[in-house]
Coordinates of C-alpha atoms and ligand atoms in Angstrom, one line a residue:
Chain A
M60 CA 58.2 87.9 -147.6
K61 CA 59.3 89.3 -144.3
N62 CA 57.3 92.2 -144.3
E63 CA 54.5 90.4 -142.5
W64 CA 52.8 92.5 -139.8
P65 CA 53.7 91.1 -136.5
L66 CA 51.1 88.5 -134.6
W67 CA 48.9 89.9 -131.7
E68 CA 47.1 87.8 -128.9
I69 CA 43.6 89.2 -128.5
F70 CA 41.9 89.3 -125.0
I71 CA 38.6 90.3 -124.6
R72 CA 36.7 91.0 -121.3
G73 CA 32.8 89.9 -121.9
Q74 CA 29.8 91.6 -120.8
H75 CA 29.5 90.3 -117.3
G76 CA 32.2 91.6 -115.5
M77 CA 34.7 88.5 -116.2
S78 CA 38.5 88.8 -116.4
H79 CA 39.6 89.2 -119.8
R80 CA 39.9 86.0 -121.9
H81 CA 41.9 85.0 -124.8
V82 CA 40.0 84.9 -128.1
G83 CA 42.3 84.4 -131.0
S84 CA 45.2 86.2 -132.7
L85 CA 45.5 88.8 -135.7
H86 CA 48.2 90.5 -137.6
A87 CA 48.6 94.2 -137.4
P88 CA 51.5 96.9 -137.6
D89 CA 50.9 98.3 -134.1
A90 CA 48.8 98.3 -131.2
E91 CA 46.5 100.8 -132.2
M92 CA 45.7 99.0 -135.4
A93 CA 45.6 95.6 -133.5
I94 CA 43.0 96.9 -131.2
K95 CA 41.1 98.3 -134.2
N96 CA 41.1 95.2 -136.1
A97 CA 40.2 93.2 -132.7
R98 CA 37.4 95.4 -132.3
D99 CA 36.1 94.4 -136.1
V100 CA 36.8 90.7 -135.8
Y101 CA 36.1 89.7 -132.3
T102 CA 33.3 91.9 -130.8
R103 CA 30.7 92.1 -133.8
R104 CA 28.1 90.4 -131.7
N105 CA 28.2 91.9 -128.5
E106 CA 30.8 89.8 -127.3
G107 CA 33.0 92.2 -125.1
V108 CA 33.3 95.5 -123.5
S109 CA 37.0 96.0 -123.2
I110 CA 39.9 94.6 -125.4
W111 CA 43.5 94.0 -124.5
V112 CA 46.2 93.4 -127.2
V113 CA 49.7 91.7 -126.5
E114 CA 52.5 91.2 -129.0
A115 CA 52.5 87.4 -129.4
R116 CA 56.4 87.5 -128.9
H117 CA 56.2 89.0 -125.5
I118 CA 54.1 86.0 -123.9
A119 CA 56.1 83.6 -122.2
A120 CA 54.7 80.1 -121.4
T121 CA 55.3 76.8 -119.9
A122 CA 56.7 73.8 -122.0
P123 CA 54.2 71.1 -122.7
G124 CA 57.1 68.6 -121.2
D125 CA 56.7 70.4 -117.8
K126 CA 53.3 69.5 -117.5
G127 CA 54.0 66.6 -115.1
P128 CA 56.3 68.3 -112.6
L129 CA 54.2 71.6 -112.6
F130 CA 50.5 70.7 -112.3
E131 CA 50.7 66.9 -111.2
P132 CA 51.8 67.6 -107.3
S133 CA 48.2 69.4 -106.6
E134 CA 46.5 66.3 -107.7
S135 CA 47.5 64.5 -104.4
K136 CA 46.6 67.5 -102.2
V137 CA 43.0 66.7 -101.7
Y138 CA 42.8 68.7 -98.3
R139 CA 43.1 72.1 -100.5
H140 CA 39.5 71.6 -101.2
P141 CA 36.7 72.0 -98.8
T142 CA 35.0 68.9 -99.4
F143 CA 38.0 67.1 -97.8
F144 CA 36.4 68.0 -94.5
D145 CA 33.5 66.3 -93.0
I146 CA 31.8 68.8 -90.8
P147 CA 28.7 67.6 -88.8
E148 CA 25.1 68.4 -89.8
E149 CA 24.5 70.0 -86.6
V150 CA 26.9 72.7 -87.0
G151 CA 24.8 74.1 -90.0
H152 CA 26.3 75.4 -93.3
M153 CA 29.8 76.4 -93.4
Chain B
M136 CA 34.2 70.2 -148.2
Y137 CA 35.8 73.7 -147.7
A138 CA 38.9 71.3 -147.5
Q139 CA 38.4 68.8 -150.5
M140 CA 40.6 66.0 -151.4
I141 CA 43.4 66.7 -149.2
K142 CA 46.3 64.3 -149.6
T143 CA 47.1 63.0 -146.1
A144 CA 50.9 63.2 -145.5
S145 CA 51.6 59.7 -144.9
K146 CA 52.6 56.2 -145.9
G147 CA 49.4 54.4 -144.3
V148 CA 48.3 54.0 -140.9
K149 CA 50.8 52.4 -138.7
T150 CA 49.9 49.6 -136.4
R151 CA 50.7 50.2 -132.9
E152 CA 53.5 47.6 -133.0
E153 CA 55.1 49.8 -135.8
M154 CA 54.5 53.0 -133.9
T155 CA 57.7 54.6 -131.6
D156 CA 56.7 55.1 -128.2
Q157 CA 56.2 58.8 -129.1
E158 CA 53.7 57.9 -131.5
R159 CA 52.1 55.6 -129.6
E160 CA 51.8 58.4 -126.8
F161 CA 50.6 60.7 -129.6
Q162 CA 47.7 58.1 -130.8
D163 CA 46.5 57.5 -127.2
K164 CA 45.9 61.3 -126.7
I165 CA 44.0 61.6 -129.7
D166 CA 41.9 58.1 -129.0
N167 CA 41.1 59.6 -125.6
D168 CA 40.1 62.9 -127.1
I169 CA 42.6 65.0 -125.6
K170 CA 43.4 67.7 -127.9
I171 CA 46.9 68.5 -129.5
E172 CA 48.3 71.8 -128.7
P173 CA 50.9 73.9 -130.8
R174 CA 53.6 73.1 -129.0
D175 CA 53.2 69.5 -128.2
W176 CA 55.0 66.8 -130.1
M177 CA 53.5 65.6 -133.2
P178 CA 54.2 63.5 -136.2
D179 CA 55.6 65.6 -139.3
D180 CA 52.7 64.2 -141.3
Y181 CA 50.3 65.1 -138.8
R182 CA 51.6 68.6 -139.2
R183 CA 51.8 68.8 -142.8
T184 CA 48.3 67.3 -143.5
L185 CA 46.6 70.0 -140.9
I186 CA 48.7 72.9 -142.7
R187 CA 47.1 71.8 -145.8
Q188 CA 43.7 71.3 -144.7
I189 CA 43.2 74.2 -142.5
G190 CA 44.9 76.3 -145.3
Q191 CA 42.9 75.1 -148.0
H192 CA 39.8 75.9 -145.5
A193 CA 41.1 79.3 -144.8
H194 CA 41.5 79.9 -148.6
S195 CA 37.9 78.9 -149.3
E196 CA 36.6 81.2 -146.6
V197 CA 38.4 84.2 -148.2
V198 CA 37.6 83.0 -151.8
G199 CA 33.9 82.8 -151.1
Q200 CA 33.8 86.2 -150.4
L201 CA 33.9 86.9 -153.8
P202 CA 30.7 85.1 -155.4
E203 CA 28.5 86.9 -152.7
G204 CA 30.7 90.3 -152.5
N205 CA 29.7 90.6 -156.3
W206 CA 25.9 91.3 -155.1
I207 CA 26.3 93.5 -152.2
T208 CA 26.0 96.6 -154.4
R209 CA 22.9 95.2 -156.2
A210 CA 21.2 93.6 -153.2
P211 CA 17.6 94.4 -153.4
T212 CA 16.9 96.4 -150.4
L213 CA 19.1 98.4 -147.8
E214 CA 18.5 95.6 -145.1
R215 CA 19.5 92.8 -147.5
K216 CA 22.4 94.8 -148.3
A217 CA 23.4 95.2 -144.6
I218 CA 22.7 91.6 -143.9
L219 CA 24.9 90.3 -147.0
L220 CA 27.9 92.9 -146.0
A221 CA 27.8 91.5 -142.4
K222 CA 27.5 87.7 -143.7
V223 CA 30.6 88.4 -146.3
Q224 CA 32.7 90.3 -143.5
D225 CA 32.0 87.2 -141.1
E226 CA 33.6 85.1 -143.9
A227 CA 36.7 87.3 -143.7
G228 CA 36.9 86.8 -139.9
H229 CA 36.6 82.9 -140.8
G230 CA 39.6 83.2 -143.2
L231 CA 41.6 84.7 -140.3
Y232 CA 40.9 82.3 -137.7
L233 CA 41.9 79.5 -139.8
Y234 CA 45.0 81.2 -141.1
S235 CA 45.6 82.0 -137.3
A236 CA 45.5 78.3 -136.5
A237 CA 47.6 77.1 -139.4
E238 CA 50.1 79.8 -138.1
T239 CA 50.4 77.8 -134.8
L240 CA 51.7 74.9 -136.6
G241 CA 54.5 77.1 -138.1
E242 CA 53.4 78.1 -141.5
T243 CA 53.2 81.9 -142.0
R244 CA 50.0 83.5 -143.3
D245 CA 52.1 85.3 -146.3
E246 CA 53.4 81.6 -147.4
L247 CA 49.9 80.3 -147.5
V248 CA 48.6 83.0 -149.3
K249 CA 51.7 82.7 -151.8
L250 CA 50.8 79.2 -152.3
L251 CA 47.3 79.9 -153.0
H252 CA 48.1 82.7 -155.9
E253 CA 50.7 80.1 -157.2
G254 CA 48.3 77.7 -157.8
R255 CA 49.7 75.2 -155.4
M256 CA 47.0 75.3 -152.8
K257 CA 43.2 74.9 -153.6
Y258 CA 40.1 76.2 -152.3
S259 CA 36.6 74.6 -152.5
S260 CA 35.5 73.8 -156.0
I261 CA 31.9 75.6 -155.3
F262 CA 33.3 79.0 -155.4
N263 CA 34.2 78.4 -159.0
Y264 CA 30.7 78.4 -159.9
P265 CA 29.1 82.0 -160.8
T266 CA 26.2 83.8 -158.9
L267 CA 24.2 85.2 -161.5
N268 CA 21.6 86.6 -159.7
W269 CA 20.1 87.7 -156.5
A270 CA 18.3 84.1 -156.2
D271 CA 21.7 82.4 -156.3
I272 CA 22.7 84.6 -153.2
G273 CA 19.8 83.0 -151.1
A274 CA 20.7 79.6 -152.4
V275 CA 24.5 80.1 -151.5
G276 CA 23.8 81.3 -148.0
W277 CA 21.1 78.4 -147.5
L278 CA 22.8 75.4 -149.5
V279 CA 26.8 76.1 -149.6
D280 CA 26.7 77.4 -145.9
G281 CA 24.3 74.9 -145.1
A282 CA 27.1 72.4 -146.5
A283 CA 29.5 74.0 -144.6
I284 CA 28.0 73.8 -141.3
V285 CA 27.3 70.1 -141.5
N286 CA 31.2 69.6 -142.1
Q287 CA 32.4 72.5 -139.4
V288 CA 29.9 70.9 -136.9
A289 CA 31.7 67.6 -137.1
L290 CA 35.0 69.2 -137.3
Q291 CA 34.5 71.0 -133.9
R292 CA 35.8 67.5 -132.4
T293 CA 38.9 67.4 -134.5
S294 CA 41.8 66.8 -132.7
Y295 CA 44.0 69.6 -133.1
G296 CA 42.9 72.2 -130.6
P297 CA 43.4 75.7 -132.2
Y298 CA 41.5 74.1 -135.4
S299 CA 38.8 72.8 -133.1
R300 CA 38.4 76.3 -131.4
A301 CA 38.3 78.0 -134.9
M302 CA 35.5 75.6 -135.8
I303 CA 33.4 76.3 -132.7
R304 CA 33.5 79.9 -133.1
I305 CA 32.9 79.6 -136.6
C306 CA 29.9 77.5 -136.1
K307 CA 28.6 80.0 -133.8
E308 CA 28.4 82.5 -136.7
E309 CA 27.2 80.0 -139.6
S310 CA 24.0 79.7 -138.7
F311 CA 23.0 83.4 -139.4
H312 CA 24.4 82.5 -142.8
A313 CA 22.2 79.9 -143.6
R314 CA 19.2 81.4 -142.3
Q315 CA 19.4 84.5 -144.0
G316 CA 20.0 82.5 -147.2
Y317 CA 16.7 80.4 -146.7
H318 CA 15.0 83.4 -145.9
A319 CA 15.9 85.4 -149.1
I320 CA 14.8 82.2 -151.0
M321 CA 11.6 81.8 -149.1
K322 CA 10.7 85.6 -150.2
M323 CA 11.3 84.5 -153.7
A324 CA 9.6 81.2 -153.6
F325 CA 6.5 82.5 -152.0
G326 CA 6.7 85.8 -154.3
T327 CA 5.4 86.1 -157.8
L328 CA 5.8 83.2 -160.6
E329 CA 8.9 84.9 -162.0
Q330 CA 10.7 84.9 -158.7
K331 CA 9.8 81.4 -157.9
K332 CA 11.0 80.2 -161.3
M333 CA 14.3 82.2 -160.3
A334 CA 14.4 80.2 -156.9
Q335 CA 14.0 77.0 -158.7
D336 CA 16.9 77.7 -161.1
A337 CA 19.0 78.7 -158.6
V338 CA 18.4 75.4 -156.5
N339 CA 18.6 73.6 -159.9
R340 CA 22.0 74.9 -160.7
L341 CA 23.6 75.1 -157.0
W342 CA 22.2 71.4 -156.2
F343 CA 25.1 69.2 -157.4
P344 CA 27.9 71.9 -157.2
A345 CA 26.8 71.7 -153.3
I346 CA 26.8 68.1 -152.9
M347 CA 30.3 68.1 -154.2
M348 CA 31.6 70.1 -151.7
F349 CA 32.1 66.8 -149.3
G350 CA 34.5 65.6 -151.5
P351 CA 34.7 62.5 -153.6
T352 CA 33.0 59.2 -152.6
D353 CA 34.4 57.3 -149.6
A354 CA 35.3 54.5 -152.2
A355 CA 37.4 56.9 -154.3
S356 CA 38.9 58.7 -151.1
T357 CA 41.9 56.3 -150.8
N358 CA 43.5 58.8 -148.6
S359 CA 41.6 59.6 -145.7
D360 CA 42.4 56.6 -143.2
Q361 CA 45.2 58.1 -141.8
S362 CA 43.2 61.6 -141.3
M363 CA 40.3 59.6 -139.7
A364 CA 42.8 57.9 -137.3
W365 CA 44.4 61.0 -136.3
K366 CA 40.8 62.6 -136.2
I367 CA 42.0 65.5 -138.5
K368 CA 38.7 64.3 -140.2
V369 CA 35.7 63.2 -138.1
K370 CA 33.4 61.9 -140.5
S371 CA 33.8 60.6 -143.8
N372 CA 32.6 62.4 -147.2
D373 CA 29.7 60.2 -147.5
E374 CA 28.4 60.4 -144.1
L375 CA 28.6 63.9 -144.4
R376 CA 26.7 64.4 -147.6
Q377 CA 23.9 62.0 -146.7
Q378 CA 23.4 64.4 -143.5
F379 CA 23.1 67.1 -145.6
V380 CA 20.9 65.7 -148.0
D381 CA 18.4 64.4 -145.6
Q382 CA 18.4 67.9 -143.7
T383 CA 17.9 69.9 -147.0
V384 CA 15.2 67.7 -148.8
P385 CA 12.4 68.8 -146.3
Q386 CA 13.7 72.4 -146.5
I387 CA 13.2 72.4 -150.3
E388 CA 9.9 70.9 -150.2
Y389 CA 8.7 73.6 -147.8
L390 CA 9.4 76.0 -150.4
G391 CA 7.1 74.4 -152.8
L392 CA 9.8 73.7 -155.4
D393 CA 10.7 70.7 -157.4
L394 CA 13.7 68.7 -156.3
P395 CA 16.8 69.4 -158.0
D396 CA 17.2 65.4 -158.5
P397 CA 14.8 63.5 -159.9
G398 CA 16.7 60.5 -158.0
I399 CA 15.7 61.9 -154.6
K400 CA 13.7 59.4 -153.0
W401 CA 13.0 58.6 -149.3
N402 CA 14.4 55.1 -148.3
E403 CA 12.1 53.4 -145.7
E404 CA 15.1 50.8 -145.3
R405 CA 17.8 52.9 -144.9
G406 CA 15.9 55.7 -143.2
H407 CA 17.8 58.2 -145.5
Y408 CA 17.0 59.7 -148.9
D409 CA 18.6 57.9 -151.9
F410 CA 19.9 60.7 -154.3
S411 CA 22.1 60.9 -157.7
D412 CA 25.9 61.1 -157.9
P413 CA 27.1 64.4 -159.0
D414 CA 29.0 64.6 -162.1
W415 CA 32.3 63.9 -160.6
T416 CA 34.1 64.4 -164.1
E417 CA 33.0 67.6 -163.6
F418 CA 34.1 67.9 -160.1
F419 CA 37.7 67.0 -161.0
N420 CA 37.7 69.3 -163.9
V421 CA 36.8 72.2 -161.5
I422 CA 39.4 71.2 -159.2
K423 CA 42.0 71.0 -161.9
G424 CA 41.1 74.7 -162.6
N425 CA 38.6 74.4 -165.2
G426 CA 35.4 75.6 -163.8
P427 CA 33.4 78.6 -165.1
C428 CA 35.3 80.9 -162.4
N429 CA 38.7 79.7 -161.5
V430 CA 40.5 82.1 -163.6
D431 CA 38.4 85.2 -162.3
R432 CA 38.7 84.2 -158.6
L433 CA 42.2 83.8 -158.6
S434 CA 42.8 86.9 -160.2
D435 CA 40.7 88.8 -158.3
R436 CA 42.5 87.4 -155.0
K437 CA 46.1 88.2 -156.5
K438 CA 45.0 91.6 -157.5
A439 CA 43.4 92.4 -154.0
W440 CA 46.5 91.3 -152.4
D441 CA 49.0 93.2 -154.8
D442 CA 46.8 96.6 -154.6
G443 CA 46.8 96.3 -151.0
Q444 CA 50.7 96.1 -150.7
W445 CA 51.4 99.7 -150.4
V446 CA 49.0 99.9 -147.6
R447 CA 50.7 97.0 -145.5
D448 CA 54.2 98.2 -146.4
G449 CA 53.3 101.9 -145.5
L450 CA 51.6 101.1 -142.2
L451 CA 54.6 98.7 -141.3
A452 CA 56.8 101.6 -142.1
H453 CA 54.7 104.0 -140.0
A454 CA 54.8 101.9 -137.0
Q455 CA 58.4 101.3 -137.2
K456 CA 59.2 104.9 -137.6
K457 CA 56.9 105.7 -134.4
S458 CA 58.4 102.9 -132.3
A459 CA 61.9 104.2 -133.2
A460 CA 61.0 107.8 -132.2
K461 CA 59.2 106.5 -128.9
L462 CA 62.9 104.4 -128.3
A463 CA 65.0 107.8 -129.0
A464 CA 62.8 109.8 -126.8
E465 CA 63.2 107.4 -123.6
Ligands
LIG19 FE1 32.5 80.5 -143.2
LIG20 FE1 29.5 81.2 -143.9

């Protein structure tokens, strides 16, 4: 059965001005229907104010095997966090 | 439960010494509650077992729409009709979330649907029982979705990321299902004598099929050790069944209905209710295809799929034509 509708990934912006978040996926023949279906499936309880749909095959991703080289270097860079720096109390809030 | 008697694809749980490095690393992740994601390495048997379990779970959501859909046009009020419609629509969504989770494992939805239609995959035994009247619809929401919740809450902690996330989403929607069912039954139990009788009859008929949903006893589920080790299953059938009985008995008592099983008795020592075993011969018979509604359910599903074929084909052809025209114009 090669006639399966393509897979779309669905992103929804929630109520409170947050960015769009991935919520799931669905099959649809085209973008217009993907949006209609996403509205029916993913926003029936006030979950969203805006929908993005992207055909799944257009998403590029990092490989699980690259997790180490890509993300571990930042673990040792504690000076990137404000808590690394002790500021005397007399200085006040910073 | 919604996935009953899933044969784990494995030849027994391996000891750490028997595992390859890759398998040991995989098991460590599971033991540390690190979720397995679609593109991570996983043992073939883990993948196969998950496809079976998630697939069967998805089929149950979809087939489960049939006994309730049967009553949408006959709901007693417009409000009850709107509620039931919303509930049944949720179940379609649940099917979608689960098919999507199975797809991340490399199985297409069409293939899963085909396996169901060919009788090579199952759905929960509970949906092979009929819904004879409105009281049954209340009892199904309360007892059947109630049992499903017990199972699905546990499965939120399952090791496969997409399955776990589908469960979390589903659980958010499920408690509406159970509550609307209990509310409907409450109206009847506190209504006229005749209504109360209907409520009692529905509980009597659906009680044992509902506790069968958790699958055979632990002693008879020879296959689940590996699934537990992989956290594909999180709690045993008997544990989940006991939890369901414990939470449901007081709900039956509140309604002023008789308990559907004379064996139900509080056991002070165990701190749980004792209850009778369901008729396991009946259970295996229903699983084999000989329940009251097996034939109808499957033929209804096939008919819906076949009747929709021209719509799926037509929309796809239209989409392809549109994108070809757009390309030509560029
Ligand atoms: Fe459901
Ligand atoms: Fe439900």
